[in-house]
Amino acid sequence: MKITNLIVVGFQVVCGMAACSDDPVAVGDPDPSVVVVKVPNGSFEDNAAETVSPEGWTVNGERSAAKVVEGGCEGNYALHYESASAYTVTTTQTVDGLEDGIYDLEFYYKSSGGQTACYVAAGTDMDNRKMTSLQASPTTWIRSYVRGIKVEGGKCDIELHSQSAGTNWSRFDALRLKKTDKAYDLLKGGDISQLTYVEQMGGKFYEDGEEKDCIEILKNNGFNIVRLRLYNDPGNPDYAPSNRLPEGISGPEDILRLAKRAKEAGMQILLTFHYSDYWTNGETQTKPHDWESLDRLALKQALYDFTFGFMNKMKAQGTIPEFVALGNETQSGMLYPDGSYENFAQLSELYNAGYDAVKAVSQDSRVIIHLNAAGDKDLYNWYFGELKNRNTKYDVIGASYYPYWTQKNAAQMREWADYISAKLDKDILIMETGYSWNKTLPDGTPGQLSDNGPYKDFSPLGQKNYMLELIKEIKQAKDCRILGFLYWDPIFIEVEGMGWELGAKN
């Protein structure tokens, strides 16, 4: 279909004057200067009636499951998928006559949720298309996007797909393309730092009943980045708390091996320097045993040398990390007591030493400072304000976001991210996220999380719906400044005798 009319339009013009039958989820208004290309019959109004053959679209699969019905978001009609029995249906259109470049596809939807697969996809060809899956929203129209669609040869294929049980339904409306010329690749991944431990203890991974390499399975199912946590000397029996971890797991040689496996699978890498022989967080930031007696200047030099040396090892084997985090959840500082938040001047010096070491090896690696509590404006205003006052160098803000600990839903997290990224002019990466689908461990004892904060559903479906909602909110972020997320801890399956530390449960 040839498109000849490009229009400049703001949201209020396109979907104002109570045009939507239900109020859509409130999100920030788009740039009113963005060039918008109307998708022919993108609001399913051309037939001016309910129909099984929407003008300009092709329906494949279970054709009886697709129908234009009354009750649209923009106008009177929308495309609806539903059937009395299980179905798979796809509705497609090729929009041509486009100016080559990068576009976003904006659309509205409702959905019962629970489908095996339900998504909107777009692109010039199957190998380069982008997609967005739909979260459950049975009563409210949600605005969503397929971001970063590369259009070549003037055409873009649009696909609306559902594979579902008959009890589940979805509805689509108000599709339009927006030419942004801004590349966008959502980072989707998780922490695989303990994969060697799982494998050594006998853990096995399966996809569709077939045993496969864990990283291959992650890649097959959408992962494009992995997080690797580096300890200096984990599992050394002669030192505490190093002796609370398995020997060598997440140590330098182990992380180098995992990085090579991940890079061979085409993954990006986020490397976290813990600057400890043991797990660090806001409460525990124990110095490596080799650094315990160092004074301020020697400690800063040791941090530089260790960072520089390991980055060079990564470079030598062709696994330069795209992202490097200096410390883990360092809202109270790191390398206590020297790098405590109580002395921001010394903490800033340590950060700058790490930053300089990373950049000395790889200018392209983006350096992260990582805190907990995504959603806490006061914490991030205070902490990064203190760092700014001391000319601390970093590229990206890292944040842990768990509904349980933050008591915030994904929309509240995104609103916080819009505020922080604009104020500090930094991209944000969700370094950790997670959702409990079962209150008990396999042995029946209580699990770590007693609830999921604002989310009440303890089930695999609840976990899936949370992830779909989180991804939707990330794509809603203003100027696409949330880069993506890393799940905690996707590979740490139940294996007999293996716990989060020696002698503990998983």
Coordinates of C-alpha atoms in Angstrom, one line a residue:
M1 CA 0.0 0.0 0.0
K2 CA 1.4 3.4 -1.0
I3 CA 1.7 6.1 1.7
T4 CA 2.0 9.6 0.4
N5 CA 0.7 11.7 3.3
L6 CA 3.1 12.2 6.2
I7 CA 1.6 14.2 9.0
V8 CA 3.0 15.9 12.1
V9 CA 0.7 15.2 15.0
G10 CA 0.6 15.2 18.8
F11 CA -1.1 12.7 21.0
Q12 CA -4.0 15.1 22.0
V13 CA -4.9 15.4 18.3
V14 CA -4.9 11.7 17.5
C15 CA -6.6 10.3 20.5
G16 CA -8.3 13.2 22.3
M17 CA -11.9 14.4 22.7
A18 CA -12.8 11.2 24.6
A19 CA -12.0 9.1 21.4
C20 CA -10.9 6.1 23.6
S21 CA -13.7 4.1 25.1
D22 CA -11.6 3.6 28.2
D23 CA -8.9 5.9 29.5
P24 CA -5.5 4.6 28.5
V25 CA -2.7 4.2 31.0
A26 CA -1.2 7.6 31.6
V27 CA 2.2 8.0 30.0
G28 CA 4.3 11.0 29.1
D29 CA 3.2 12.8 25.9
P30 CA 5.3 12.1 22.8
D31 CA 7.3 14.8 21.1
P32 CA 4.7 16.8 19.1
S33 CA 7.2 17.3 16.3
V34 CA 7.6 13.6 15.6
V35 CA 6.6 12.7 12.0
V36 CA 3.8 10.2 12.2
V37 CA 2.8 7.8 9.4
K38 CA -0.8 6.5 9.6
V39 CA -1.0 2.8 9.1
P40 CA -3.8 2.2 6.5
N41 CA -6.9 1.2 8.4
G42 CA -4.8 1.1 11.6
S43 CA -7.9 1.9 13.6
F44 CA -10.0 -0.7 11.8
E45 CA -12.6 1.9 10.8
D46 CA -12.6 1.5 7.0
N47 CA -15.3 -1.1 6.8
A48 CA -17.5 1.0 9.1
A49 CA -19.0 -2.3 10.4
E50 CA -18.1 -5.5 12.1
T51 CA -16.3 -7.8 9.7
V52 CA -14.0 -10.8 9.5
S53 CA -12.1 -9.2 6.6
P54 CA -10.6 -5.9 7.7
E55 CA -9.8 -3.6 4.8
G56 CA -6.0 -3.6 4.0
W57 CA -5.1 -6.5 6.3
T58 CA -4.6 -10.3 5.6
V59 CA -5.7 -12.8 8.2
N60 CA -4.0 -16.2 8.4
G61 CA -4.4 -19.2 10.6
E62 CA -7.7 -19.7 12.5
R63 CA -9.5 -17.0 10.5
S64 CA -12.7 -17.4 12.5
A65 CA -10.8 -16.2 15.6
A66 CA -10.3 -12.8 14.2
K67 CA -13.0 -10.2 13.8
V68 CA -13.4 -6.4 13.7
V69 CA -15.8 -5.6 16.5
E70 CA -17.4 -2.5 18.1
G71 CA -15.6 -1.1 21.1
G72 CA -12.5 0.6 19.9
C73 CA -10.0 2.8 21.5
E74 CA -9.8 5.3 18.6
G75 CA -13.2 5.4 16.9
N76 CA -15.8 2.8 17.0
Y77 CA -14.0 -0.4 16.0
A78 CA -11.0 -2.6 16.9
L79 CA -9.6 -6.0 15.8
H80 CA -10.5 -8.7 18.3
Y81 CA -9.1 -12.3 18.7
E82 CA -11.1 -14.9 20.5
S83 CA -12.4 -18.4 19.8
A84 CA -14.3 -21.2 21.6
S85 CA -11.3 -23.5 21.3
A86 CA -7.5 -23.2 21.1
Y87 CA -6.4 -21.0 18.2
T88 CA -3.4 -19.5 16.4
V89 CA -4.1 -16.4 14.3
T90 CA -2.0 -13.7 12.6
T91 CA -3.2 -10.5 10.9
T92 CA -0.6 -8.8 8.7
Q93 CA -0.2 -5.7 6.5
T94 CA 2.7 -4.4 4.4
V95 CA 3.0 -0.6 4.6
D96 CA 5.1 0.7 1.7
G97 CA 6.2 4.0 0.3
L98 CA 8.0 4.8 3.5
E99 CA 11.1 6.9 3.8
D100 CA 13.9 4.6 4.9
G101 CA 15.0 5.0 8.5
I102 CA 14.1 3.9 12.0
Y103 CA 10.5 3.9 13.3
D104 CA 8.5 3.1 16.3
L105 CA 5.1 1.4 15.9
E106 CA 2.6 2.8 18.5
F107 CA -0.5 0.8 19.2
Y108 CA -3.2 0.3 21.8
Y109 CA -4.4 -3.0 23.1
K110 CA -6.5 -4.9 25.7
S111 CA -5.9 -8.5 26.6
S112 CA -7.2 -11.1 29.0
G113 CA -3.6 -12.4 29.3
G114 CA -2.7 -16.1 29.6
Q115 CA -1.9 -16.6 25.9
T116 CA 1.0 -18.9 25.0
A117 CA 2.2 -16.0 22.7
C118 CA 0.5 -12.7 22.0
Y119 CA 2.6 -9.9 20.3
V120 CA 2.8 -7.1 17.8
A121 CA 5.9 -7.3 15.5
A122 CA 7.2 -5.1 12.7
G123 CA 10.1 -4.8 10.3
T124 CA 11.3 -5.0 6.7
D125 CA 12.2 -8.7 7.0
M126 CA 11.9 -11.5 9.5
D127 CA 15.6 -11.5 10.5
N128 CA 15.5 -7.8 11.6
R129 CA 12.0 -7.3 12.9
K130 CA 11.2 -6.1 16.4
M131 CA 8.3 -7.2 18.6
T132 CA 6.5 -6.4 21.8
S133 CA 4.4 -9.0 23.8
L134 CA 1.2 -8.0 25.5
Q135 CA 0.6 -8.0 29.2
A136 CA -2.8 -8.7 30.7
S137 CA -5.1 -5.7 30.7
P138 CA -8.7 -6.9 30.3
T139 CA -10.5 -3.6 31.2
T140 CA -8.1 -0.7 30.2
W141 CA -6.6 0.2 26.9
I142 CA -2.8 0.3 27.1
R143 CA -0.6 2.3 24.8
S144 CA 2.5 0.4 23.8
Y145 CA 5.3 0.4 21.3
V146 CA 7.5 -1.7 19.0
R147 CA 10.7 0.3 19.2
G148 CA 13.6 0.7 16.8
I149 CA 12.1 -0.8 13.6
K150 CA 14.6 -0.5 10.7
V151 CA 12.8 0.2 7.5
E152 CA 14.7 -0.5 4.2
G153 CA 13.4 -0.4 0.7
G154 CA 10.5 1.7 1.8
K155 CA 8.4 -1.0 3.3
C156 CA 7.4 -2.3 6.8
D157 CA 5.6 -5.5 7.5
I158 CA 3.2 -5.4 10.6
E159 CA 2.0 -8.5 12.3
L160 CA -0.5 -9.0 15.1
H161 CA -0.2 -12.5 16.5
S162 CA -1.9 -14.7 19.1
Q163 CA -1.5 -18.3 20.0
S164 CA -4.0 -19.0 22.7
A165 CA -6.5 -21.2 24.5
G166 CA -10.1 -20.4 23.5
T167 CA -10.7 -18.7 26.9
N168 CA -8.2 -16.0 26.2
W169 CA -8.7 -12.9 24.0
S170 CA -6.9 -9.8 22.8
R171 CA -7.9 -6.6 21.0
F172 CA -5.9 -4.1 18.9
D173 CA -6.4 -0.6 17.7
A174 CA -4.9 2.8 16.8
L175 CA -1.7 1.6 15.0
R176 CA 0.7 4.3 13.7
L177 CA 4.3 4.4 12.7
K178 CA 6.5 7.2 14.1
K179 CA 9.8 8.0 12.4
T180 CA 12.4 8.6 15.2
D181 CA 15.6 7.6 13.5
K182 CA 16.7 6.4 16.9
A183 CA 18.2 2.9 17.2
Y184 CA 16.7 0.9 20.0
D185 CA 17.7 -2.6 21.1
L186 CA 16.1 -3.6 24.4
L187 CA 18.7 -5.4 26.6
K188 CA 17.1 -8.6 28.0
G189 CA 19.2 -10.8 30.1
G190 CA 20.1 -12.1 33.5
D191 CA 22.9 -13.1 35.9
I192 CA 24.7 -16.3 35.0
S193 CA 27.6 -16.0 37.5
Q194 CA 27.0 -19.3 39.2
L195 CA 26.5 -21.4 36.1
T196 CA 29.8 -23.3 36.6
Y197 CA 28.7 -24.1 40.1
V198 CA 25.3 -25.4 38.9
E199 CA 27.0 -27.5 36.2
Q200 CA 29.7 -28.9 38.6
M201 CA 27.0 -30.0 41.0
G202 CA 25.1 -31.9 38.3
G203 CA 22.5 -29.4 37.2
K204 CA 21.2 -29.9 33.7
F205 CA 19.1 -27.6 31.5
Y206 CA 16.4 -28.5 29.0
E207 CA 14.4 -26.9 26.2
D208 CA 11.3 -28.6 25.0
G209 CA 12.5 -31.8 26.7
E210 CA 15.9 -31.8 25.1
E211 CA 19.1 -31.3 27.2
K212 CA 21.0 -28.2 25.9
D213 CA 23.7 -25.8 27.0
C214 CA 22.2 -23.3 29.3
I215 CA 23.5 -20.2 27.5
E216 CA 22.1 -21.6 24.2
I217 CA 18.7 -21.9 25.7
L218 CA 18.8 -18.3 27.0
K219 CA 19.9 -17.1 23.6
N220 CA 17.1 -19.1 21.9
N221 CA 14.5 -17.5 24.1
G222 CA 15.5 -13.8 23.7
F223 CA 18.5 -13.1 26.0
N224 CA 21.0 -10.7 24.4
I225 CA 23.1 -9.9 27.5
V226 CA 24.4 -11.7 30.5
R227 CA 25.7 -10.3 33.8
L228 CA 28.9 -11.7 35.3
R229 CA 29.9 -11.0 38.9
L230 CA 33.6 -11.0 39.6
Y231 CA 35.1 -11.8 43.0
N232 CA 38.8 -11.5 43.7
D233 CA 39.5 -14.8 45.5
P234 CA 36.3 -16.6 46.2
G235 CA 36.3 -19.9 48.1
N236 CA 39.8 -19.6 49.6
P237 CA 39.5 -21.8 52.8
D238 CA 42.2 -19.7 54.6
Y239 CA 40.1 -16.5 54.7
A240 CA 36.7 -15.3 55.8
P241 CA 34.2 -14.6 54.3
S242 CA 35.9 -16.0 51.2
N243 CA 35.5 -19.5 52.7
R244 CA 31.7 -19.2 52.6
L245 CA 31.7 -19.6 48.8
P246 CA 32.6 -22.5 46.5
E247 CA 36.3 -22.4 45.6
G248 CA 36.9 -20.4 42.4
I249 CA 33.2 -19.9 41.5
S250 CA 32.9 -16.3 40.1
G251 CA 36.6 -15.9 40.4
P252 CA 38.8 -14.5 37.6
E253 CA 39.4 -17.7 35.7
D254 CA 35.7 -18.8 36.0
I255 CA 34.4 -15.5 34.8
L256 CA 36.8 -15.5 31.8
R257 CA 35.5 -18.9 30.8
L258 CA 31.8 -17.8 31.2
A259 CA 32.5 -14.6 29.3
K260 CA 34.0 -16.6 26.4
R261 CA 30.9 -18.9 26.3
A262 CA 28.5 -15.9 26.4
K263 CA 30.4 -14.0 23.7
E264 CA 30.5 -17.1 21.4
A265 CA 26.7 -17.2 21.7
G266 CA 26.5 -13.6 20.6
M267 CA 25.6 -12.1 24.0
Q268 CA 26.6 -8.7 25.3
I269 CA 28.4 -8.8 28.7
L270 CA 27.8 -6.7 31.8
L271 CA 30.8 -7.3 34.2
T272 CA 30.4 -6.4 37.8
F273 CA 33.5 -5.9 39.9
H274 CA 32.6 -6.7 43.5
Y275 CA 36.0 -5.7 44.8
S276 CA 35.7 -8.4 47.4
D277 CA 36.3 -12.1 47.9
Y278 CA 32.6 -12.4 48.8
W279 CA 29.1 -11.2 47.8
T280 CA 28.7 -7.5 48.4
N281 CA 25.6 -5.3 48.9
G282 CA 24.5 -2.4 51.0
E283 CA 25.4 -4.2 54.3
T284 CA 28.4 -6.2 53.3
Q285 CA 31.4 -4.6 51.5
T286 CA 34.3 -6.7 52.8
K287 CA 37.7 -5.9 51.3
P288 CA 39.6 -8.6 49.5
H289 CA 42.0 -10.2 51.9
D290 CA 45.0 -9.0 49.9
W291 CA 43.8 -5.4 50.3
E292 CA 43.0 -5.4 54.0
S293 CA 46.1 -3.6 55.3
L294 CA 46.4 -1.1 52.4
D295 CA 46.3 2.7 53.1
R296 CA 44.1 5.0 51.1
L297 CA 46.4 5.6 48.2
A298 CA 47.5 2.0 48.0
L299 CA 43.9 0.8 48.0
K300 CA 43.0 3.1 45.1
Q301 CA 46.0 1.8 43.2
A302 CA 45.1 -1.8 43.9
L303 CA 41.6 -1.2 42.6
Y304 CA 43.0 0.4 39.5
D305 CA 45.5 -2.4 38.9
F306 CA 43.0 -5.2 39.4
T307 CA 40.4 -3.5 37.1
F308 CA 43.0 -2.8 34.5
G309 CA 44.5 -6.2 34.6
F310 CA 41.2 -8.1 34.4
M311 CA 39.9 -5.9 31.6
N312 CA 43.1 -6.7 29.6
K313 CA 42.5 -10.4 30.2
M314 CA 38.9 -9.9 28.8
K315 CA 40.3 -8.0 25.9
A316 CA 43.0 -10.6 25.1
Q317 CA 40.3 -13.3 24.7
G318 CA 38.0 -11.1 22.7
T319 CA 35.3 -10.7 25.3
I320 CA 35.5 -6.9 26.1
P321 CA 32.3 -6.2 28.2
E322 CA 29.9 -3.7 26.8
F323 CA 29.1 -2.6 30.4
V324 CA 31.2 -2.5 33.5
A325 CA 29.8 -2.0 37.0
L326 CA 32.1 -0.6 39.7
G327 CA 30.8 -2.4 42.8
N328 CA 27.4 -4.1 43.6
E329 CA 24.6 -2.1 45.2
T330 CA 27.0 0.5 46.6
Q331 CA 24.3 2.8 48.0
S332 CA 26.4 2.8 51.3
G333 CA 29.7 2.7 49.5
M334 CA 32.2 0.0 48.9
L335 CA 35.5 -1.4 50.4
Y336 CA 34.5 -0.4 53.9
P337 CA 35.5 1.6 55.8
D338 CA 37.6 3.5 53.3
G339 CA 34.9 3.8 50.6
S340 CA 31.9 4.2 52.9
Y341 CA 29.3 6.8 52.0
E342 CA 30.4 8.6 55.1
N343 CA 33.4 9.7 53.2
F344 CA 32.2 10.6 49.7
A345 CA 35.6 12.1 48.7
Q346 CA 37.4 8.8 49.1
L347 CA 34.5 6.9 47.6
S348 CA 34.6 9.2 44.5
E349 CA 38.4 8.6 44.2
L350 CA 37.8 4.9 44.1
Y351 CA 35.1 5.2 41.5
N352 CA 37.3 7.4 39.4
A353 CA 40.2 4.9 39.7
G354 CA 37.9 2.1 38.4
Y355 CA 36.5 4.3 35.6
D356 CA 40.0 5.3 34.4
A357 CA 41.1 1.7 34.5
V358 CA 38.2 0.5 32.4
K359 CA 38.6 3.3 29.8
A360 CA 42.3 2.7 29.6
V361 CA 41.5 -0.7 28.1
S362 CA 38.2 0.0 26.4
Q363 CA 36.8 3.4 25.7
D364 CA 33.6 1.9 24.4
S365 CA 32.7 0.0 27.6
R366 CA 30.1 2.0 29.5
V367 CA 30.8 2.3 33.2
I368 CA 27.9 1.8 35.7
I369 CA 27.4 2.9 39.3
H370 CA 24.8 0.5 40.8
L371 CA 22.4 1.2 43.7
N372 CA 19.4 -0.6 45.1
A373 CA 15.8 0.7 45.5
A374 CA 14.8 1.8 42.0
G375 CA 12.0 4.2 42.6
D376 CA 13.6 6.1 45.5
K377 CA 14.0 9.6 44.3
D378 CA 15.5 10.9 47.6
L379 CA 18.2 8.2 47.6
Y380 CA 19.3 8.8 44.0
N381 CA 19.1 12.6 44.2
W382 CA 21.3 12.6 47.3
Y383 CA 23.8 10.0 46.2
F384 CA 24.4 11.1 42.7
G385 CA 24.3 14.7 43.8
E386 CA 27.2 14.0 46.2
L387 CA 29.1 12.2 43.4
K388 CA 28.5 15.2 41.0
N389 CA 29.8 17.6 43.6
R390 CA 33.1 15.6 43.5
N391 CA 33.3 15.2 39.7
T392 CA 32.8 11.4 39.9
K393 CA 33.0 9.8 36.5
Y394 CA 30.4 7.2 35.2
D395 CA 28.3 6.6 32.2
V396 CA 25.1 4.8 33.3
I397 CA 23.0 4.5 36.4
G398 CA 22.4 0.9 37.5
A399 CA 19.4 0.1 39.7
S400 CA 18.0 -3.0 41.4
Y401 CA 14.3 -3.1 41.1
Y402 CA 12.3 -5.7 43.0
P403 CA 8.6 -5.1 43.7
Y404 CA 9.0 -6.8 47.1
W405 CA 11.7 -4.5 48.5
T406 CA 10.6 -1.3 46.7
Q407 CA 6.9 -1.8 47.1
K408 CA 6.5 -0.1 43.7
N409 CA 4.9 -1.4 40.6
A410 CA 6.5 -1.2 37.2
A411 CA 4.8 2.0 36.2
Q412 CA 6.0 3.8 39.4
M413 CA 9.5 2.5 38.6
R414 CA 9.3 4.0 35.1
E415 CA 8.0 7.3 36.4
W416 CA 11.0 7.4 38.7
A417 CA 13.4 6.5 35.8
D418 CA 11.9 9.3 33.7
Y419 CA 12.6 11.8 36.5
I420 CA 16.1 10.6 37.4
S421 CA 17.4 10.2 33.8
A422 CA 16.2 13.7 32.9
K423 CA 17.7 15.3 36.0
L424 CA 21.0 13.5 35.8
D425 CA 21.1 13.1 31.9
K426 CA 22.1 9.5 32.2
D427 CA 20.7 6.2 30.9
I428 CA 19.4 3.7 33.4
L429 CA 19.9 -0.1 33.4
I430 CA 17.8 -2.4 35.6
M431 CA 20.7 -4.5 37.0
E432 CA 18.5 -6.9 38.9
T433 CA 14.8 -7.7 39.0
G434 CA 12.8 -10.7 40.1
Y435 CA 9.4 -12.0 41.0
S436 CA 8.5 -14.9 43.2
W437 CA 6.1 -17.4 41.8
N438 CA 6.0 -19.7 44.8
K439 CA 6.0 -18.8 48.5
T440 CA 7.8 -22.0 49.5
L441 CA 11.0 -23.8 48.6
P442 CA 10.9 -27.2 47.1
D443 CA 11.3 -28.8 50.6
G444 CA 8.1 -26.9 51.7
T445 CA 9.8 -24.3 53.9
P446 CA 9.1 -20.6 53.4
G447 CA 11.0 -18.9 50.6
Q448 CA 12.9 -15.7 50.7
L449 CA 10.0 -13.4 49.6
S450 CA 6.7 -13.4 51.5
D451 CA 5.0 -11.3 48.8
N452 CA 5.6 -9.4 45.6
G453 CA 4.9 -5.9 46.9
P454 CA 2.0 -4.4 44.9
Y455 CA 1.6 -7.7 42.9
K456 CA -0.5 -10.3 44.7
D457 CA -0.4 -13.3 42.3
F458 CA 2.1 -16.0 43.4
S459 CA 2.1 -18.2 40.2
P460 CA 4.2 -18.7 37.1
L461 CA 1.5 -16.7 35.2
G462 CA 1.8 -13.9 37.7
Q463 CA 5.6 -13.9 37.1
K464 CA 5.1 -13.9 33.4
N465 CA 2.6 -11.0 33.5
Y466 CA 5.0 -9.0 35.7
M467 CA 7.8 -9.4 33.2
L468 CA 5.5 -8.4 30.3
E469 CA 4.4 -5.3 32.3
L470 CA 8.0 -4.4 33.2
I471 CA 9.1 -4.6 29.5
K472 CA 6.1 -2.5 28.5
E473 CA 7.0 0.2 31.0
I474 CA 10.7 0.1 30.0
K475 CA 9.6 0.7 26.4
Q476 CA 7.4 3.6 27.6
A477 CA 10.4 5.4 29.2
K478 CA 10.9 8.9 28.0
D479 CA 13.5 9.1 25.3
C480 CA 14.1 5.3 25.7
R481 CA 16.5 6.0 28.5
I482 CA 15.9 2.7 30.3
L483 CA 18.2 0.4 28.4
G484 CA 16.8 -2.9 29.6
F485 CA 16.9 -5.4 32.5
L486 CA 18.8 -8.3 33.9
Y487 CA 16.8 -11.0 35.8
W488 CA 17.9 -12.4 39.1
D489 CA 18.8 -15.4 39.0
P490 CA 17.6 -17.2 36.0
I491 CA 20.1 -20.1 35.9
F492 CA 20.3 -21.0 39.6
I493 CA 18.1 -24.0 39.5
E494 CA 17.5 -26.5 42.4
V495 CA 20.4 -29.0 42.6
E496 CA 20.9 -31.2 45.6
G497 CA 23.7 -29.9 47.9
M498 CA 23.9 -26.4 46.3
G499 CA 22.9 -23.2 48.1
W500 CA 23.5 -19.5 47.7
E501 CA 26.5 -19.9 49.9
L502 CA 28.1 -23.1 51.4
G503 CA 25.8 -24.8 53.8
A504 CA 22.8 -22.6 52.9
K505 CA 19.7 -23.3 50.8
N506 CA 19.1 -22.2 47.3

